[in-house]
PDB file of C-alpha atoms and ligand atoms in Angstrom:
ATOM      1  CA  UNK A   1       0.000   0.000   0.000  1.00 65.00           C
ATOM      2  CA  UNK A   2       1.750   2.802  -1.479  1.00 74.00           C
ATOM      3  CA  UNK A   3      -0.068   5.540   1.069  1.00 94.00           C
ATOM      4  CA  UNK A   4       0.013   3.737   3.889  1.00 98.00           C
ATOM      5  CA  UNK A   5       1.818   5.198   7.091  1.00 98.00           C
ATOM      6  CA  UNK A   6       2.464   1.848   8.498  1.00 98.00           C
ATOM      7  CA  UNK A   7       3.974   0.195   5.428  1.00 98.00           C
ATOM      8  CA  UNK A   8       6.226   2.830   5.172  1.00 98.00           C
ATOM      9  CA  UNK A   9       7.877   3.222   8.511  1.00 98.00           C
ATOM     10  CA  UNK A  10       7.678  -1.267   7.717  1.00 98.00           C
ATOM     11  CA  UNK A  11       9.800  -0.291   4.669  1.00 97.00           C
ATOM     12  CA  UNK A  12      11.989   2.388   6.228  1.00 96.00           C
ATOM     13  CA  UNK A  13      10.675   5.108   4.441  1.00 97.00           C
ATOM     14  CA  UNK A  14       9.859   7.437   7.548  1.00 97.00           C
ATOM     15  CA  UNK A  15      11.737   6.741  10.872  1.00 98.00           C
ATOM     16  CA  UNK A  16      10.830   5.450  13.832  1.00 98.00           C
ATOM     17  CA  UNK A  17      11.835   4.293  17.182  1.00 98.00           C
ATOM     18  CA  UNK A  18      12.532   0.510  16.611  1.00 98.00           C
ATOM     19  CA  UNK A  19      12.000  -1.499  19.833  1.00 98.00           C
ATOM     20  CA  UNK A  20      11.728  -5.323  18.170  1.00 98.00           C
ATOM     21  CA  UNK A  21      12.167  -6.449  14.252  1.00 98.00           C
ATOM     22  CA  UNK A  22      11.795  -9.968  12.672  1.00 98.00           C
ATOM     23  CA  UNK A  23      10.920 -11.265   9.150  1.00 98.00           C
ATOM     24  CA  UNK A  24       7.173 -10.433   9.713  1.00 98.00           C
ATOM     25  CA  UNK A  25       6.720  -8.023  12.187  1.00 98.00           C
ATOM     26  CA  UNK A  26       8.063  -4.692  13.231  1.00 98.00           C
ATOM     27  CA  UNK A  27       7.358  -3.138  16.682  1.00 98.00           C
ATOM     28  CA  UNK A  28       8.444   0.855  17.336  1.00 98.00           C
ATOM     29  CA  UNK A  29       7.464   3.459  19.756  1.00 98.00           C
ATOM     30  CA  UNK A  30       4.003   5.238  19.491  1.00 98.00           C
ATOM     31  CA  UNK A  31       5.087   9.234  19.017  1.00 98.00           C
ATOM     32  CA  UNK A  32       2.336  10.417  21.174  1.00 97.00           C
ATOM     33  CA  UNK A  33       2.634   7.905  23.991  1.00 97.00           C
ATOM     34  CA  UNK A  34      -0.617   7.342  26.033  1.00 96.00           C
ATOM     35  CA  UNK A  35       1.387   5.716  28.725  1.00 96.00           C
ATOM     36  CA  UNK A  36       5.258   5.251  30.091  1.00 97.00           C
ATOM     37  CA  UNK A  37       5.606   2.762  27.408  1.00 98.00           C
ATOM     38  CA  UNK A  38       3.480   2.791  24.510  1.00 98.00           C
ATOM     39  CA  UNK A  39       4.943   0.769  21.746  1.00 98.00           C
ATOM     40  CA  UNK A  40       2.801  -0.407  18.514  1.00 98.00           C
ATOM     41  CA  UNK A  41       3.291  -4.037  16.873  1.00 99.00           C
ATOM     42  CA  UNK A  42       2.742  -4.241  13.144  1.00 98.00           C
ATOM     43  CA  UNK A  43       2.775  -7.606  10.839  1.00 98.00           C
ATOM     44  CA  UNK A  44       4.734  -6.098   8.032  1.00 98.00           C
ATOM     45  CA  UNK A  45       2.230  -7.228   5.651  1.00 98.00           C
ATOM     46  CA  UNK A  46      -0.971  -4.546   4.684  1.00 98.00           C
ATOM     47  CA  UNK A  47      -4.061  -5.915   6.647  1.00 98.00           C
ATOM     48  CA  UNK A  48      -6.687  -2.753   7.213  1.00 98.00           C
ATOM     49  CA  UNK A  49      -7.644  -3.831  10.911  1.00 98.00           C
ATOM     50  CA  UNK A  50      -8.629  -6.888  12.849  1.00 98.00           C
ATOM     51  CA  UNK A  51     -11.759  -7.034  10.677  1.00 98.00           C
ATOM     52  CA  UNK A  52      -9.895  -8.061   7.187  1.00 98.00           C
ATOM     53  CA  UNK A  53      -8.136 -11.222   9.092  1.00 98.00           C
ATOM     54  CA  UNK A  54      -9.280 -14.265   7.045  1.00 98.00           C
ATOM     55  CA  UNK A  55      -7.609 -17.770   7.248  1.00 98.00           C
ATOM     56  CA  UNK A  56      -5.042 -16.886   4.386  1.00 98.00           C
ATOM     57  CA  UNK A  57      -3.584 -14.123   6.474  1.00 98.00           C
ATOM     58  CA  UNK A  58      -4.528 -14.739   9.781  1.00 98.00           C
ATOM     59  CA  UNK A  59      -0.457 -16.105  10.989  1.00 98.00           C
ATOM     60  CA  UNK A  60       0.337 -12.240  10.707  1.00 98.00           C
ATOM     61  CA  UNK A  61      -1.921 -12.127  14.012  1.00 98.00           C
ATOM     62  CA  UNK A  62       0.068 -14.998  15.996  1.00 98.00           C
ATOM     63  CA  UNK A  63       3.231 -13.019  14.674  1.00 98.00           C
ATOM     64  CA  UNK A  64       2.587 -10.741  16.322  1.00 98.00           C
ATOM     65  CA  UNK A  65       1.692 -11.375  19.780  1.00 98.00           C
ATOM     66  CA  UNK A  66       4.802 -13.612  19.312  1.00 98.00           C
ATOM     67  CA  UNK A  67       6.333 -10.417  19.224  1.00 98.00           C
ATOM     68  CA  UNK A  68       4.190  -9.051  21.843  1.00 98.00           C
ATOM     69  CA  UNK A  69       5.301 -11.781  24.310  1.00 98.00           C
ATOM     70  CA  UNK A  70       9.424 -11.388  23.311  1.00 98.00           C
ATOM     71  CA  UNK A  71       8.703  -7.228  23.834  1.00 98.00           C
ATOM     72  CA  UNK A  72       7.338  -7.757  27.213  1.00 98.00           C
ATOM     73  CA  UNK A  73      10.331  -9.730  28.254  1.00 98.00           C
ATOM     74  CA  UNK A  74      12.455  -7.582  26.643  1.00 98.00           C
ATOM     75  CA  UNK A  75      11.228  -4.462  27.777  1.00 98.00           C
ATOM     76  CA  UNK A  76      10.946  -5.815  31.157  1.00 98.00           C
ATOM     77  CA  UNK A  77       6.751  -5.028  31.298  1.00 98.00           C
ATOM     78  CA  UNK A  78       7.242  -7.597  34.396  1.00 97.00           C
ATOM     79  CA  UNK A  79       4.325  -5.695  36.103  1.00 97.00           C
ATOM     80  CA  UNK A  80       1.964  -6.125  33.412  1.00 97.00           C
ATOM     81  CA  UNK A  81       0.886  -4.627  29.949  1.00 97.00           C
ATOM     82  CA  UNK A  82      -2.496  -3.764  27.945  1.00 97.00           C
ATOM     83  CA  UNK A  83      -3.071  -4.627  24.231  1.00 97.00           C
ATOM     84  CA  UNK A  84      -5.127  -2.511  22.377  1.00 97.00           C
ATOM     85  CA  UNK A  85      -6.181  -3.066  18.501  1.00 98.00           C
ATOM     86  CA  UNK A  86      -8.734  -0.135  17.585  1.00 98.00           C
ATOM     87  CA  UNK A  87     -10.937  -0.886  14.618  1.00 98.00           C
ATOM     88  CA  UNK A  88     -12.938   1.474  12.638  1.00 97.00           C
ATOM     89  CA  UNK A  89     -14.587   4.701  13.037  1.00 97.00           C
ATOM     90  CA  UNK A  90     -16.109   4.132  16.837  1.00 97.00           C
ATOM     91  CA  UNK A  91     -12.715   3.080  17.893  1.00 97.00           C
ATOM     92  CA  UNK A  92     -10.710   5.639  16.783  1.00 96.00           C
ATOM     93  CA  UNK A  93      -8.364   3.817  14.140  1.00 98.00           C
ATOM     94  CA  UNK A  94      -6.235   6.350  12.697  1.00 98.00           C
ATOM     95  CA  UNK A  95      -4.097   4.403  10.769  1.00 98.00           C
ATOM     96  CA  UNK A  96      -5.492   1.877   8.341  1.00 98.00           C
ATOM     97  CA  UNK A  97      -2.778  -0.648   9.096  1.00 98.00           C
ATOM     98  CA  UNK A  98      -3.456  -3.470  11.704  1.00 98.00           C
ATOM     99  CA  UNK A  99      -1.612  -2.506  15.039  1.00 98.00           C
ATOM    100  CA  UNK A 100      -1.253  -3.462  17.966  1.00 98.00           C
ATOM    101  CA  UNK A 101      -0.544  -1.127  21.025  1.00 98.00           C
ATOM    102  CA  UNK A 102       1.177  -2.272  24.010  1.00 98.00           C
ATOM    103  CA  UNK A 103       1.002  -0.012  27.050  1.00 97.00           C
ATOM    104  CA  UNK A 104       2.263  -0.021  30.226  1.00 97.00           C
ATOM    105  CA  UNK A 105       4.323   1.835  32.879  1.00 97.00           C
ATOM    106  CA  UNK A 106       1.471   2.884  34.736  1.00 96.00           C
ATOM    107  CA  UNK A 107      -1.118   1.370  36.668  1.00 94.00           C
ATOM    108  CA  UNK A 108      -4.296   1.578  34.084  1.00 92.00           C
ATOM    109  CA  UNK A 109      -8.046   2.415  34.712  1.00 85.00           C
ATOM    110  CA  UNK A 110      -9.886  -1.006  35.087  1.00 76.00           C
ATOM    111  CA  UNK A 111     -12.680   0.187  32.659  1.00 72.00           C
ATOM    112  CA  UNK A 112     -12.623  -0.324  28.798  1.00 71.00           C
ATOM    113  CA  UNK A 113     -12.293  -4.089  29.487  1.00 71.00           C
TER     114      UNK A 113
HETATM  115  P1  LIG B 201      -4.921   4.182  16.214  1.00 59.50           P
HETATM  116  O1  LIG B 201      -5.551   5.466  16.701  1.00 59.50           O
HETATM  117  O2  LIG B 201      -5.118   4.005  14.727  1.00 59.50           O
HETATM  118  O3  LIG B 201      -5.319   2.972  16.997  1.00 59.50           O
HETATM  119  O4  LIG B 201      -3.388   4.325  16.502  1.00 59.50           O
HETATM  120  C1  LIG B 201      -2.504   4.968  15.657  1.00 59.50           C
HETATM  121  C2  LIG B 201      -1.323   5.362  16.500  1.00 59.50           C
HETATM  122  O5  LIG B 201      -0.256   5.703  15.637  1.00 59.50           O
HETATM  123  C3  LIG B 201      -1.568   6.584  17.391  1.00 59.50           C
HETATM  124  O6  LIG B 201      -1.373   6.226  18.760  1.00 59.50           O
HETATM  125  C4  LIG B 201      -0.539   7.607  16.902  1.00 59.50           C
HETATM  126  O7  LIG B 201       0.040   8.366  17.965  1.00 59.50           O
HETATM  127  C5  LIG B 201       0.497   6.734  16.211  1.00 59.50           C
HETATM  128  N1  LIG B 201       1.201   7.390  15.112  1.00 59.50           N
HETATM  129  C6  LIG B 201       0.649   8.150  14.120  1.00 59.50           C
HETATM  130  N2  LIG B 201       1.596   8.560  13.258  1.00 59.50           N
HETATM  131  C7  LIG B 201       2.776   8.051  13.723  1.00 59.50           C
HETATM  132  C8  LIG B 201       4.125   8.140  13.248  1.00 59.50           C
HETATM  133  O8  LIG B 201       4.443   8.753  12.222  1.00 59.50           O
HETATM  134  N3  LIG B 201       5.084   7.500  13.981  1.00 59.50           N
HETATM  135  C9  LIG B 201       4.771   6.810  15.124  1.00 59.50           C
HETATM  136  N4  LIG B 201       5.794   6.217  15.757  1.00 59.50           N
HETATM  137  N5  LIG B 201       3.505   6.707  15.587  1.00 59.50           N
HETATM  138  C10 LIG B 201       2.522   7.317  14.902  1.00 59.50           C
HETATM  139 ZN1  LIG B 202      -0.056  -0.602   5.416  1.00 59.50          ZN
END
């Protein structure tokens, strides 16, 4: 997707602040952080949002939360971590690229799930 935000900082177009890499997924840090850490987890591959998985491309899902679990441990998010995936309008998605957002540093609000 040539317009895409998300497949260009996956390409290297526009920079960002890399926290985890690996064939298929690319995590980096949110530039308006909603949290101490607030780091996003794309599959490398154009999916619009959580509503276009199907079974062909659903492995870019397990991908990453395989990267979500290696981040945590990395990152050292030993006291726990959210995982947010907006979809669509009444969500907010501002980026048409499937994203995850990890947050954490903080203790959260028990509402919204
Ligand atoms: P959404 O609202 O779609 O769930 O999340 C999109 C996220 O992308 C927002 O939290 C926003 O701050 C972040 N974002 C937007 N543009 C950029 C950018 O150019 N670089 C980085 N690192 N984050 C961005
Ligand atoms: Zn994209």
């Amino acid at each position: 997707m040539s317009d895409c935000l998300f497949c260009k900082i996956a390409a290297g177009e526009i920079p960002s602040t890399k926290v985890y890499e690996d064939e298929k997924v690319l995590a980096f840090r949110d530039i308006n952080p909603q949290a101490p850490v607030h780091i996003l987890v794309i599959p490398k591959q154009h999916i619009e949002s959580a509503a276009a998985i199907t079974p062909e491309n659903a492995s870019a899902v397990s991908d990453c939360f395989l990267a979500i679990a290696k981040i945590a441990a990395q990152e050292h998010l030993d006291n726990g971590f959210r995982v947010i995936s907006n979809v669509g309008e009444d969500a907010g998605q501002t980026v048409k690229h499937l994203h995850f957002h990890i947050l954490a540093g903080v203790k959260m609000g028990e509402r919204i799930v």
